[in-house]
Each structure stands twice: as C-alpha cells, then as structure tokens.
Amino acid sequence: MAGLSISSVTKRFGETEVLKGVTLDVADAEFVSLVGPSGCGKSTLLRIIAGLEDPTSGDIAIDGKAVTGTRAADRNLSMVFQSYALYPHLTVAENIAVPLRMRSLSAVQRLPLIGPFLPGAKEQRSEIATAVQSATEMLEIGPLLDRKPGQLSGGQRQRVALGRALVRDPAAFLLDEPLSNLDAKLRVQTRAEIAQLHRRLKATFIYVTHDQVEAMTMSDRIAVMMGGEILQCDAPSVIYEDPSNIRVAEFIGSPKINILPVELANTEMTLFGRVLGYITEAAQAGIYQLGLRPEALKLTQAAPVVTGTVAHMENLGSEVYAQIALANQTSRVTLRAAPAERRNLRLGAEVGLGFSLKDGLIFDADGKRQRRVEVAVTHEREVA
Amino acid sequence: MAEIDASIAARKPQEVNRQARTAWGLATPALALMFLILLVPVVVAGVLSFTNYSLGNSGFDWVGFKNFDRLFSRSTYEKMFIATFTYVVVVVPISVALGLGAALLVNSLGRIGDVYKTIYFLPVMATLLAMAIVWEFMLHPTIGVINQTFEMSCGTILEVIPFLANGCADGFPLWLGDRDYAIWVLCFIGIWQGFGFNMVLYLAGLTAVHRELYHAAEMDGAKSAWERFRLVTWPALGPTTVFVVTISCIRAFQVFDTVEAFWPQGGGPNKSTYVMMFAIFEKGVQQNLIGIGSAITMLFLVFVMFLTLIQRWLVERKVHYG
Ligand SMILES: Nc1ncnc2c1ncn2[C@@H]1O[C@H](COP(=O)(O)OP(=O)(O)O)[C@@H](O)[C@H]1O
Ligand SMILES: [Mg+2]
C-alpha cells in the first residue's frame, strides 16, 4: 500500500484540453473520490494514474517514486472498470487468478498441457488457488467459481471484477464508476460493502463517480472535478458545508442549492430590493450570489424575507421537498420541510420563507466563494 | 358449469386443428420450394449414384455400390483424394493464419490500413479465371517472369541456395507442367486468392473485441503482445475462427476454376491436381458418366456435411461465451 501524488497533470486529445493541470495528493490508505459531471475528465485522469494513457505534461508518483515513464503493468495498481472487463472465455476462478498467473508464473509455466508439470509450477499454482479462495470468500462469490461471466448477473460480475482487483496486493485500487451499471438497491448495498472493504484492507482507493451520493457516503476526501480541473478537494462535510466555489456547491447536495442574487451597496446587502443585513467588513460593492441549502429555508408567517406560491411538491415520507415560485420573480427555490409542515404546503398555497444569514453562502459574480463578506442582522430586521 | 366446461373442451381441439391447418397451409409453398430446389437434387444425385445412367439414354441399370467401389479402388480416384486433401490441408491452415495475421496488422494501422485492406482483398474480387491467365504467363517455363528472375541469379553468389544451383544446372521447374510442382502452385494460388477473404472476416471479428479488455489485460500484467493476444484477442476471435476455418475448408474442397483454367483436360501432369470438383465435372459433364459423377458428388456432400457438423458442435460447445 502506498500514497499517490499527481502533480500538474495536463492532457490534450488533439485540440481539446481534457485535463488542465490537475494536482492531487492521496495519502496511504486514504479513500479519495473523483466526482464530477460526465465528460469532465475523471476517467482520463484515472487512466493516466494507471498508466493506460500518457499525460501531455505533469507527473505521477506512487509511494514517492515517479512512475511517469513506467508502463501500466509495472505500476502495481489494480483497476476496476466500468464495464467490468472480465475475460468472457474464462470462469470466475480463472478470471480472478489472471493477475497472479501473469505475474508469478513464467510464460512456459502458463502453457496449457506441460505447464503444470514443470518444476516449481505446482507450488505456485497452489499458492494462486489459495489466494483466489480467500478473495472469493471475502466477496462471497464462492458458489460462482465455475461459471462464465456471461452466466452472471450485473452485481455478481461487479464482485468478480472486484475480486480480480484485490486478489493481489496492489499499491492502490483504482475504481472507475464501478456501481453505475447496477440497479439502485444493489448500488446502495455495494456502496457500503466497498467502504467496508476499504476499512478492512486499509488500502489506498481512488474512486471515480459522477454520483455525488456515492462520493459523500464513501470517501475520506472528495475531489470535485469540472472541466478538467479539480475545484476543491476536502472531506465530505467540508465540501457540503463550506464549498469554495458555486459550481461545487451546486454539484454536491440534492436537491440543488438555491442561488439568489443579492446586491451589495454601501454597507447594505439587499435581496430583491429588501435590505437583508449589513456587512461587517468593507467589501467591494456589486452583485453577489447567495447560496442557501434547501434545509436552510424555513416556512414562516411572521416577517418572511421572501414570499411565493407552492409550484411543485415531492413527498419522500421522511421529508418533503417543495418548489416555491417566488412572488414577482421568475426563479424558484427548493425548500426542505418536515412532514408535519405538509398541510401548509398545498399546491398553489401562498407561503412565506425565512432563513438565517449564517446559513447563507456568499459567492461573487464569478462564483468564487467570498468568505470575508460577513453580514450581520441589525436591530430593525429580524430574519426568522 | 359442467356444460360450459364440456363445450370449452369440445371447442379446444377444433380450434387447435384449425390453427394447425392454417399454419401448414401457409408453410406449404416455402416447404415445397425448399424441397424441390434444395432437397430433391440431392436425393436425385443419391439415387443416380447407384446407377449407370447417362444423359440421353432412355433407361439405366442399377449397379449397386459399383460406382463407390470404383472410387475406392481405382488409382485415378486415389490421386483425386490425394490432390484434394493435400490442397485442403495446405491451403486452409495457411490462408487462415495469413488472414489472421493480416487482419491484426491492418487493424493496428490507422488510415493506411484501408489501403492494405483493399490491396489484400483484390485477389478475392478479381475473377480467378482472368487471374489464372496472368499466373500462367508468369509461370511459363521459358518466357515467364518467375523462371527468368531465377535465371538472373545464375553465376552470382545466390547459387549457394540448392534450389537455384540445381535450376541453373538442370533447368528450372516447369511449374504447371511439372508433376512435383503443379499441386503446390495450385495451393499457392489458392492461398493467394483466399487469405484476403479470411482477413476481412477476421477484421469484422476484431471490431467486436472489447477495448477495455486490453486495458484490463495490461493492468493484470500481460506485458507482451503475445500475452495480450492469448488472453484477449484469440479467445474473442473463437467464433470467427470456427466460421473462417469451415468456410475455408468448404471453399478448398470446391476448388475448380484454377484447375480448369490451367489444365482443361486431365487434371494436371500425371493427375496430380485432379481435385474432386474437377473430377465431378469431367466424369459427369464432359464424359457423361452421370453415375460415377453422382457418386463423387455424394462423397463431396458427406465431407462438407461433416465439416458443418463439426462447426455446429464447436460453436455450441466450445466457443459460446454468452
Ligand atoms: N481517446 C480519446 N480521444 C479523444 N477524446 C477523448 C478520448 N478519451 C476521452 N476523450 C474526451 O475527453 C473528455 C473526458 O472524458 P472522460 O475522462 O472519459 O470523462 P468522464 O469524466 O466522463 O470519465 C470527453 O470529452 C471525451 O470525449
Ligand atoms: Mg468515465
């Protein structure tokens, strides 16, 4: 097991720049997720780490040793592919054994008929069988050992692919959207199992996904990628509560964060022409964006900050999401409410919304987080 | 209740009968055509192979297994079997291997691959009869390019090669007229003509190989091209290979036009290229010995059927991964 470091990696395919200088350090035994929308270059970055693709510039180091010129087979990394990439003509047991056979048996020892009778081959083969055995026990795929991949369900194939990755002891595991071909229920279950596997193996994991829920639930750290760059890399709670960029804030969290335009003039911050509060420190006047998570919005009758009508409701049982069309505005905001508040949220009902300013995230017009801009509520306006 | 049950039970068989009749009615034209066009000729050939029928004769005699007996006792037919099997055994493996090799090379190229593809496929598209004339020219013992090229080596250092030394001393082979060379020339032209076809089939098969499997193989430590070929390409080409080998075998058994073009009468020097198809043509058509012609045809069908059965068995047993 080992740490990984990626420094200023760029990649172009012809004219298109897919990676624009990615730097990321992964500690030993850490679980880092690369999350971002489709096409942002996650797989490309993972394949560059694996050595299946050469970076245009930049370096990769595994355990402190630069591996930029080293071919994939010599980097001692394991990879799980999105399509699982199992060898269709081999049984489950043979599939899992391939990485060991390729590495520990010589070409002659691997020959079909005479191979097993060569000196040393017997011990090697029984070692491989033991390793395959323990990998399959860990993943509970013992009964499937003699089947071909074509006879397995998606979830079973996924386990075999995992088994093939963990049968040897690699420096790190690279997983490229391993759950995206599973149905929703199996995905939740396998998610937990992969996280457990990580704790058990104490191995370095780099996990690529476009699903922010997977990233949030499994990772030690999340690297949010967009347009070929890592926008932020932090612990899941930091990414959610303290995003440094409006695109990170919008990508992480479901339903999406509400963004409201606010204006800063003199020392006043106004929303739709109403003064929300006063900034404590001098900041540049202009248009800013106020981000409010759905749970930051509260239904209130007394002195609402904004009012609107309920345009759409989603009742999930344990919580209710309501989309509120703001009065005199084209935009909508999403509100998370407790089931008890449901009777106030009939479709078309007029509601008032309030929020606490300390829950608001302030971004500038370009989407950069403005942590310095702090707004204090004054005596005259009590924001519920 | 009982009444209703009874009426349902009574109506059901009628219904089924009517459906069955309609089904048969609809299938009859196709079945009849299939019977007439595909099966009847085979049956007729089978029947005729036990007779001494000749076209134009008003009647014929049953001769039992005499035709088949002849096939397995006369030296002409022994030569026929030797020529046919030599051709099949040489042409099939080499043209399959060359087709696979060419497909792998062409597949690894980018745009230039298309040029190679077209060039290799040219002999398949060209009419063999027309190409045979060119080959005949080139192989001519005295004025042909091939022997003239060999003669240029006489007196040079190249004479250390025994073949050239012998040629310079005693004259170069007559090729088409030489009983030791004729069958090999035939094989060579068969390979030259056929491997492009196999290449195209393999190229189609290669497009179905999942690219990520090569990446998985690399991650699993398959470092050499040979290891990747063994682990990914060759198993993925299993179904294609079975098909290519079967098709090549059948085509090799059917070789005829080259023989007919080079040796219109007789089937080569000392009958060394007297292949089955040519024998059928000579006996059945040229000499109007329908009985013996039919007997060879039946034997030919047995071989082809046997090959097809092997293919079916392999496809179902060995190379079906689904
Ligand atoms: N081999 C390639 N040639 C050209 N463009 C590529 C290649 N591989 C990926 N791309 C492009 O790079 C971008 C990022 O791809 P990828 O890393 O697969 O994204 P994702 O984040 O969805 O995994 C995409 O726009 C894709 O079209
Ligand atoms: Mg991807």
Coordinates of C-alpha atoms and ligand atoms in Angstrom, one line a residue, chain A residues 37-44 47 82 176-177 208-210, chain B residues 212, ligand 2:
Chain A
P37 CA -20.3 15.5 -14.3
S38 CA -19.8 13.2 -17.3
G39 CA -17.1 14.2 -19.6
C40 CA -15.1 16.3 -17.1
G41 CA -12.0 14.0 -17.5
K42 CA -12.3 11.8 -14.4
S43 CA -11.7 8.6 -16.4
T44 CA -8.9 10.2 -18.3
R47 CA -6.3 6.1 -16.8
Q82 CA -17.0 0.5 -15.5
D176 CA -14.0 3.7 -12.5
E177 CA -17.7 4.1 -11.8
V208 CA -14.3 7.8 -9.8
T209 CA -18.0 8.5 -9.9
H210 CA -20.5 11.0 -11.2
Chain B
E212 CA -11.3 -2.3 -22.2
Ligands
MG2 MG -15.8 8.0 -17.3

